[in-house]
Each structure stands twice: as C-alpha cells, then as structure tokens.
Amino acid sequence: MSANIGFAFRVAMFVCLYLFLFLALRTIWKSVTQKDSRISNIPVPTLQISSLEMAEGTESAFTSAEVLIGRDHECDFVINHPAISSRHGRFSFHQNQWWYEDLKSTNGSFLEDLRIEEPIVIKDGDNIYCGDIQLKIKITPNS
C-alpha cells in the first residue's frame, strides 16, 4: 500500500511542478506583451526641421515616428541641393528618443563637428549638417 501512496505522491508533485511552471511563464508572457502595448502608446514628440540655406527657408513639423530626408521627392523632408543624396538620412523615434541615421550618403552627415557613422540620439536645438546644408532641429513634446 505504501508503494501506491508514494507513486501517487510523486505524480501529484510532478503535476504541481508543471502547473506552476505553466502559470509562471504565462504571467511573464502577459506582463511582457502588456508592456509592449504601453510603450507603443507613448506620444511621438513633434520634430521640427528647418533650413535657412535653402532658397525658400524650408521649415516642417512632423509627428510620425520616422522622417526620411533627401533629394528624392518621395522623402518626407525634400532638400533639393546637389550635395544631398536622394535618400540622405532618417530621423526615427524609438526608445523614447529621436535618433538620426545617415543612410550611406555621398557627402555624409555631421552633428556639429562629429561625423555621423551610426545612429545617434539628437536633442532639441541640435544642428545637423547634410553636405553643405544646415538643419536646425527643434523637438516639442506633445501634451
């Protein structure tokens, strides 16, 4: 009789262990997926790009999470200048910050005097130089 009780006890412990693991993993999965949905609800601060070198003194404000700049007319911020590549650079909002990435442009991009070779965090008041064109950045939080 004691062998049957021991076997039943082992089976019960086995079931309890796997039930505990299942519940723990399910709880972790729910917390991770809920966190991702909360992050995606963060409002994107307005990115304002202006350039005084361009003939029309272009200034544009963007609230989308990605802004493409370049000479191509499909870019969000078009800079019609021979020193600018067709797809020169990209601003993107992630990790609760605005980032700038040079897209392997011919003349490069610079943050003040620093050549941008990998994505870099930008802040309000920064100046980015694309070829001969200076872009002034203004970031305004949405309320």
Coordinates of N, CA and C in Angstrom, one line a residue:
M1 N 0.8 -1.2 0.0 CA 0.0 0.0 0.0 C 0.9 1.3 0.0
S2 N 2.0 1.3 0.7 CA 2.8 2.5 0.8 C 3.5 2.8 -0.5
A3 N 3.7 1.7 -1.3 CA 4.3 2.0 -2.7 C 3.3 2.7 -3.5
N4 N 2.0 2.4 -3.4 CA 1.0 3.1 -4.2 C 0.9 4.5 -3.8
I5 N 0.9 4.8 -2.5 CA 0.8 6.1 -2.0 C 2.1 7.0 -2.4
G6 N 3.2 6.4 -2.4 CA 4.4 7.1 -2.8 C 4.4 7.4 -4.3
F7 N 3.9 6.5 -5.1 CA 3.7 6.8 -6.5 C 2.7 7.9 -6.8
A8 N 1.6 7.8 -6.1 CA 0.6 8.9 -6.2 C 1.1 10.2 -5.8
F9 N 1.9 10.3 -4.7 CA 2.5 11.5 -4.3 C 3.5 12.1 -5.3
R10 N 4.3 11.2 -5.9 CA 5.3 11.6 -6.9 C 4.5 12.2 -8.2
V11 N 3.5 11.5 -8.6 CA 2.7 12.0 -9.7 C 2.0 13.4 -9.4
A12 N 1.5 13.5 -8.2 CA 0.9 14.8 -7.8 C 1.9 15.9 -7.8
M13 N 3.1 15.6 -7.3 CA 4.2 16.6 -7.2 C 4.6 17.0 -8.7
F14 N 4.7 16.0 -9.5 CA 5.0 16.2 -10.9 C 4.0 17.2 -11.6
V15 N 2.7 16.9 -11.4 CA 1.7 17.7 -12.0 C 1.7 19.1 -11.4
C16 N 1.9 19.3 -10.1 CA 2.0 20.6 -9.4 C 3.2 21.4 -10.0
L17 N 4.3 20.7 -10.2 CA 5.5 21.4 -10.7 C 5.3 22.0 -12.1
Y18 N 4.7 21.2 -13.0 CA 4.4 21.6 -14.4 C 3.3 22.7 -14.4
L19 N 2.3 22.6 -13.5 CA 1.3 23.6 -13.4 C 1.9 24.9 -13.0
F20 N 2.8 24.9 -12.0 CA 3.5 26.1 -11.5 C 4.3 26.7 -12.6
L21 N 5.1 25.9 -13.4 CA 5.9 26.4 -14.5 C 5.0 27.1 -15.6
F22 N 3.9 26.4 -15.9 CA 3.0 27.0 -16.9 C 2.4 28.3 -16.4
L23 N 1.9 28.4 -15.2 CA 1.4 29.7 -14.7 C 2.4 30.8 -14.6
A24 N 3.6 30.4 -14.2 CA 4.7 31.4 -14.1 C 5.1 32.0 -15.5
L25 N 5.2 31.1 -16.5 CA 5.5 31.5 -17.9 C 4.4 32.3 -18.5
R26 N 3.1 31.9 -18.2 CA 2.0 32.7 -18.7 C 2.0 34.1 -18.1
T27 N 2.2 34.2 -16.8 CA 2.3 35.5 -16.2 C 3.4 36.4 -16.8
I28 N 4.5 35.8 -17.0 CA 5.6 36.6 -17.6 C 5.3 37.0 -19.0
W29 N 4.7 36.2 -19.8 CA 4.3 36.5 -21.1 C 3.3 37.6 -21.2
K30 N 2.3 37.6 -20.3 CA 1.3 38.7 -20.2 C 1.9 40.0 -19.9
S31 N 2.9 40.0 -18.9 CA 3.5 41.3 -18.5 C 4.4 41.8 -19.6
V32 N 5.0 41.0 -20.4 CA 5.9 41.5 -21.5 C 5.0 42.0 -22.6
T33 N 3.9 41.4 -23.0 CA 3.1 41.9 -24.0 C 2.3 43.1 -23.6
Q34 N 1.9 43.2 -22.4 CA 1.3 44.4 -21.9 C 2.2 45.6 -21.9
K35 N 3.5 45.4 -21.5 CA 4.5 46.4 -21.5 C 4.7 47.0 -22.9
D36 N 4.8 46.1 -23.9 CA 5.0 46.5 -25.3 C 3.8 47.4 -25.8
S37 N 2.6 47.0 -25.4 CA 1.4 47.8 -25.8 C 1.4 49.2 -25.2
R38 N 1.9 49.3 -23.9 CA 2.0 50.6 -23.3 C 3.1 51.4 -23.9
I39 N 4.2 50.8 -24.3 CA 5.3 51.6 -25.0 C 4.8 52.1 -26.3
S40 N 4.0 51.4 -27.0 CA 3.6 51.9 -28.3 C 2.6 53.0 -28.2
N41 N 2.0 53.3 -27.0 CA 1.1 54.3 -26.8 C 1.8 55.6 -26.4
I42 N 3.1 55.7 -26.3 CA 3.8 56.9 -26.0 C 3.6 57.8 -27.2
P43 N 3.2 59.1 -26.9 CA 3.0 60.0 -28.0 C 4.4 60.5 -28.5
V44 N 4.5 60.6 -29.8 CA 5.7 61.0 -30.5 C 5.8 62.5 -30.4
P45 N 6.9 63.0 -29.8 CA 7.1 64.5 -29.8 C 7.3 65.0 -31.2
T46 N 6.8 66.2 -31.4 CA 6.9 66.9 -32.7 C 8.3 67.2 -33.0
L47 N 8.8 66.8 -34.2 CA 10.1 67.1 -34.7 C 10.0 68.2 -35.8
Q48 N 10.6 69.3 -35.5 CA 10.6 70.4 -36.4 C 12.0 70.6 -37.0
I49 N 12.0 70.5 -38.4 CA 13.3 70.7 -39.1 C 13.2 72.0 -39.9
S50 N 14.2 72.8 -39.8 CA 14.3 74.0 -40.6 C 15.7 74.2 -41.2
S51 N 15.7 74.8 -42.3 CA 17.0 75.1 -43.0 C 16.9 76.5 -43.6
L52 N 17.9 77.4 -43.3 CA 17.9 78.7 -43.8 C 18.7 78.8 -45.1
E53 N 19.5 77.8 -45.4 CA 20.3 77.8 -46.6 C 19.5 77.6 -47.9
M54 N 18.4 76.9 -47.7 CA 17.6 76.6 -48.9 C 16.8 77.9 -49.3
A55 N 16.6 78.1 -50.6 CA 16.0 79.3 -51.1 C 14.7 79.7 -50.4
E56 N 13.9 78.7 -50.2 CA 12.6 79.1 -49.6 C 12.6 79.1 -48.1
G57 N 13.7 78.8 -47.4 CA 13.8 78.8 -46.0 C 12.8 77.8 -45.4
T58 N 13.0 76.5 -45.8 CA 12.1 75.5 -45.5 C 12.0 75.2 -44.0
E59 N 10.8 75.0 -43.6 CA 10.6 74.6 -42.2 C 9.4 73.6 -42.2
S60 N 9.5 72.5 -41.5 CA 8.4 71.5 -41.5 C 8.4 70.8 -40.1
A61 N 7.2 70.5 -39.7 CA 7.0 69.8 -38.4 C 6.4 68.4 -38.7
F62 N 6.9 67.4 -38.0 CA 6.5 66.0 -38.2 C 6.1 65.4 -36.9
T63 N 5.0 64.6 -36.9 CA 4.6 63.8 -35.7 C 4.6 62.3 -35.9
S64 N 5.1 61.9 -37.1 CA 5.2 60.5 -37.4 C 6.5 60.0 -36.7
A65 N 6.6 58.7 -36.5 CA 7.8 58.1 -35.8 C 9.0 58.0 -36.7
E66 N 8.9 58.3 -38.0 CA 10.0 58.2 -39.0 C 9.9 59.3 -40.0
V67 N 11.0 60.0 -40.2 CA 11.1 61.1 -41.2 C 12.3 60.8 -42.1
L68 N 12.1 60.7 -43.3 CA 13.2 60.5 -44.3 C 13.5 61.8 -45.0
I69 N 14.8 62.1 -45.0 CA 15.2 63.4 -45.7 C 16.1 63.0 -46.9
G70 N 16.1 63.9 -47.9 CA 16.9 63.7 -49.1 C 16.4 64.4 -50.3
R71 N 17.0 64.2 -51.4 CA 16.7 64.9 -52.7 C 15.5 64.3 -53.4
D72 N 15.2 63.0 -53.1 CA 14.1 62.3 -53.8 C 12.7 63.0 -53.3
H73 N 11.8 63.1 -54.3 CA 10.5 63.7 -54.0 C 9.6 62.8 -53.1
E74 N 10.0 61.6 -52.9 CA 9.2 60.7 -52.0 C 9.7 60.8 -50.6
C75 N 10.7 61.6 -50.3 CA 11.2 61.8 -48.9 C 10.2 62.7 -48.2
D76 N 10.2 62.6 -46.9 CA 9.3 63.5 -46.1 C 9.8 64.9 -46.1
F77 N 11.1 65.1 -46.0 CA 11.7 66.5 -46.0 C 12.6 66.5 -47.2
V78 N 12.2 67.2 -48.3 CA 12.9 67.2 -49.5 C 13.9 68.4 -49.5
I79 N 15.2 68.1 -49.8 CA 16.2 69.1 -49.9 C 16.8 69.0 -51.3
N80 N 16.4 70.0 -52.1 CA 16.8 70.0 -53.5 C 18.1 70.7 -53.6
H81 N 19.2 70.0 -53.4 CA 20.5 70.5 -53.5 C 21.5 69.4 -54.0
P82 N 22.4 69.8 -54.8 CA 23.3 68.7 -55.4 C 24.2 68.0 -54.4
A83 N 24.4 68.6 -53.2 CA 25.3 67.9 -52.2 C 24.5 66.9 -51.4
I84 N 23.2 66.8 -51.6 CA 22.3 65.9 -50.8 C 22.0 64.7 -51.6
S85 N 22.2 63.5 -51.0 CA 21.8 62.2 -51.7 C 20.3 62.1 -51.8
S86 N 19.9 61.2 -52.7 CA 18.4 61.0 -52.9 C 17.8 60.6 -51.6
R87 N 18.4 59.7 -50.9 CA 17.9 59.3 -49.5 C 19.1 59.5 -48.6
H88 N 19.2 60.7 -48.0 CA 20.4 61.1 -47.3 C 20.4 60.6 -45.9
G89 N 19.3 60.8 -45.2 CA 19.3 60.4 -43.8 C 17.8 60.1 -43.3
R90 N 17.8 59.6 -42.0 CA 16.5 59.2 -41.5 C 16.4 59.6 -40.0
F91 N 15.4 60.3 -39.6 CA 15.1 60.6 -38.2 C 14.1 59.5 -37.8
S92 N 14.3 58.9 -36.6 CA 13.3 57.9 -36.1 C 13.1 58.1 -34.6
F93 N 11.9 57.8 -34.2 CA 11.6 57.9 -32.7 C 11.4 56.6 -32.2
H94 N 12.3 56.1 -31.3 CA 12.2 54.9 -30.6 C 13.0 55.0 -29.3
Q95 N 12.7 54.1 -28.4 CA 13.3 54.2 -27.0 C 13.1 55.5 -26.4
N96 N 11.9 56.1 -26.7 CA 11.5 57.4 -26.1 C 12.5 58.6 -26.5
Q97 N 13.2 58.5 -27.6 CA 14.2 59.5 -28.0 C 14.1 59.6 -29.6
W98 N 14.5 60.8 -30.1 CA 14.7 60.9 -31.5 C 16.1 60.5 -31.9
W99 N 16.3 59.8 -32.9 CA 17.6 59.3 -33.4 C 17.7 59.8 -34.9
Y100 N 19.0 60.0 -35.3 CA 19.3 60.4 -36.7 C 20.3 59.3 -37.2
E101 N 20.0 58.9 -38.4 CA 20.9 57.9 -39.0 C 21.2 58.4 -40.5
D102 N 22.5 58.4 -40.8 CA 23.0 58.7 -42.1 C 22.8 57.4 -43.0
L103 N 22.2 57.6 -44.1 CA 21.9 56.4 -45.0 C 22.9 56.2 -46.0
K104 N 24.2 56.2 -45.6 CA 25.3 56.0 -46.5 C 25.4 57.0 -47.6
S105 N 25.1 58.3 -47.2 CA 25.1 59.4 -48.2 C 26.5 59.7 -48.7
T106 N 26.6 60.3 -49.9 CA 27.9 60.6 -50.5 C 28.7 61.6 -49.7
N107 N 28.1 62.7 -49.3 CA 28.8 63.7 -48.6 C 28.7 63.6 -47.1
G108 N 28.0 62.7 -46.6 CA 27.9 62.4 -45.1 C 27.0 63.4 -44.4
S109 N 26.8 63.1 -43.1 CA 26.1 63.9 -42.2 C 26.9 64.2 -40.9
F110 N 26.7 65.3 -40.4 CA 27.5 65.7 -39.2 C 26.6 66.3 -38.1
L111 N 26.8 66.0 -36.9 CA 26.2 66.6 -35.7 C 27.2 67.6 -35.2
E112 N 27.0 68.9 -35.4 CA 28.0 69.9 -35.1 C 29.3 69.5 -35.9
D113 N 30.4 69.1 -35.2 CA 31.6 68.7 -35.9 C 31.8 67.2 -36.0
L114 N 30.9 66.4 -35.4 CA 31.0 65.0 -35.3 C 30.4 64.3 -36.5
R115 N 31.2 63.5 -37.3 CA 30.6 62.8 -38.4 C 29.7 61.7 -37.9
I116 N 28.5 61.5 -38.5 CA 27.6 60.5 -38.0 C 27.8 59.3 -38.8
E117 N 28.3 58.2 -38.2 CA 28.5 57.0 -38.9 C 27.6 55.8 -38.4
E118 N 26.9 56.1 -37.3 CA 25.9 55.1 -36.8 C 24.8 55.9 -36.2
P119 N 23.6 55.3 -36.0 CA 22.5 56.1 -35.4 C 22.9 56.8 -34.1
I120 N 22.5 58.1 -34.0 CA 22.8 58.9 -32.9 C 21.6 59.6 -32.3
V121 N 21.6 59.8 -31.0 CA 20.5 60.4 -30.4 C 20.6 61.9 -30.6
I122 N 19.5 62.6 -31.0 CA 19.5 64.0 -31.1 C 18.6 64.7 -30.1
K123 N 18.9 65.9 -29.8 CA 18.1 66.7 -28.8 C 17.6 68.0 -29.4
D124 N 16.8 68.7 -28.7 CA 16.3 70.0 -29.1 C 17.4 71.0 -29.2
G125 N 17.5 71.7 -30.3 CA 18.5 72.7 -30.6 C 19.7 72.2 -31.3
D126 N 19.8 70.9 -31.6 CA 21.0 70.4 -32.3 C 21.0 70.9 -33.8
N127 N 22.1 71.0 -34.4 CA 22.3 71.3 -35.8 C 22.9 70.1 -36.5
I128 N 22.3 69.7 -37.5 CA 22.8 68.6 -38.3 C 23.2 69.1 -39.7
Y129 N 24.3 68.8 -40.1 CA 24.8 69.3 -41.4 C 24.8 68.1 -42.4
C130 N 24.0 68.3 -43.5 CA 23.9 67.3 -44.6 C 24.6 67.9 -45.8
G131 N 25.8 67.5 -46.1 CA 26.6 68.2 -47.1 C 26.8 69.6 -46.7
D132 N 26.4 70.6 -47.6 CA 26.5 72.0 -47.3 C 25.3 72.6 -46.6
I133 N 24.3 71.8 -46.3 CA 23.0 72.3 -45.8 C 23.0 72.1 -44.2
Q134 N 22.7 73.1 -43.5 CA 22.5 73.0 -42.1 C 21.0 72.9 -41.7
L135 N 20.7 71.8 -40.9 CA 19.3 71.6 -40.5 C 19.3 71.9 -39.0
K136 N 18.4 72.8 -38.6 CA 18.2 73.1 -37.2 C 17.0 72.2 -36.7
I137 N 17.3 71.6 -35.6 CA 16.3 70.6 -35.0 C 15.6 71.2 -33.8
K138 N 14.3 71.1 -33.8 CA 13.5 71.6 -32.6 C 12.6 70.4 -32.3
I139 N 12.6 70.0 -31.0 CA 11.7 68.9 -30.6 C 10.8 69.4 -29.5
T140 N 9.5 69.3 -29.8 CA 8.5 69.8 -28.9 C 7.6 68.6 -28.4
P141 N 7.6 68.4 -27.0 CA 6.7 67.3 -26.5 C 5.2 67.6 -26.8
N142 N 4.5 66.5 -27.1 CA 3.1 66.6 -27.3 C 2.4 66.5 -26.0
S143 N 1.4 67.3 -25.8 CA 0.7 67.2 -24.5 C -0.6 66.5 -24.5

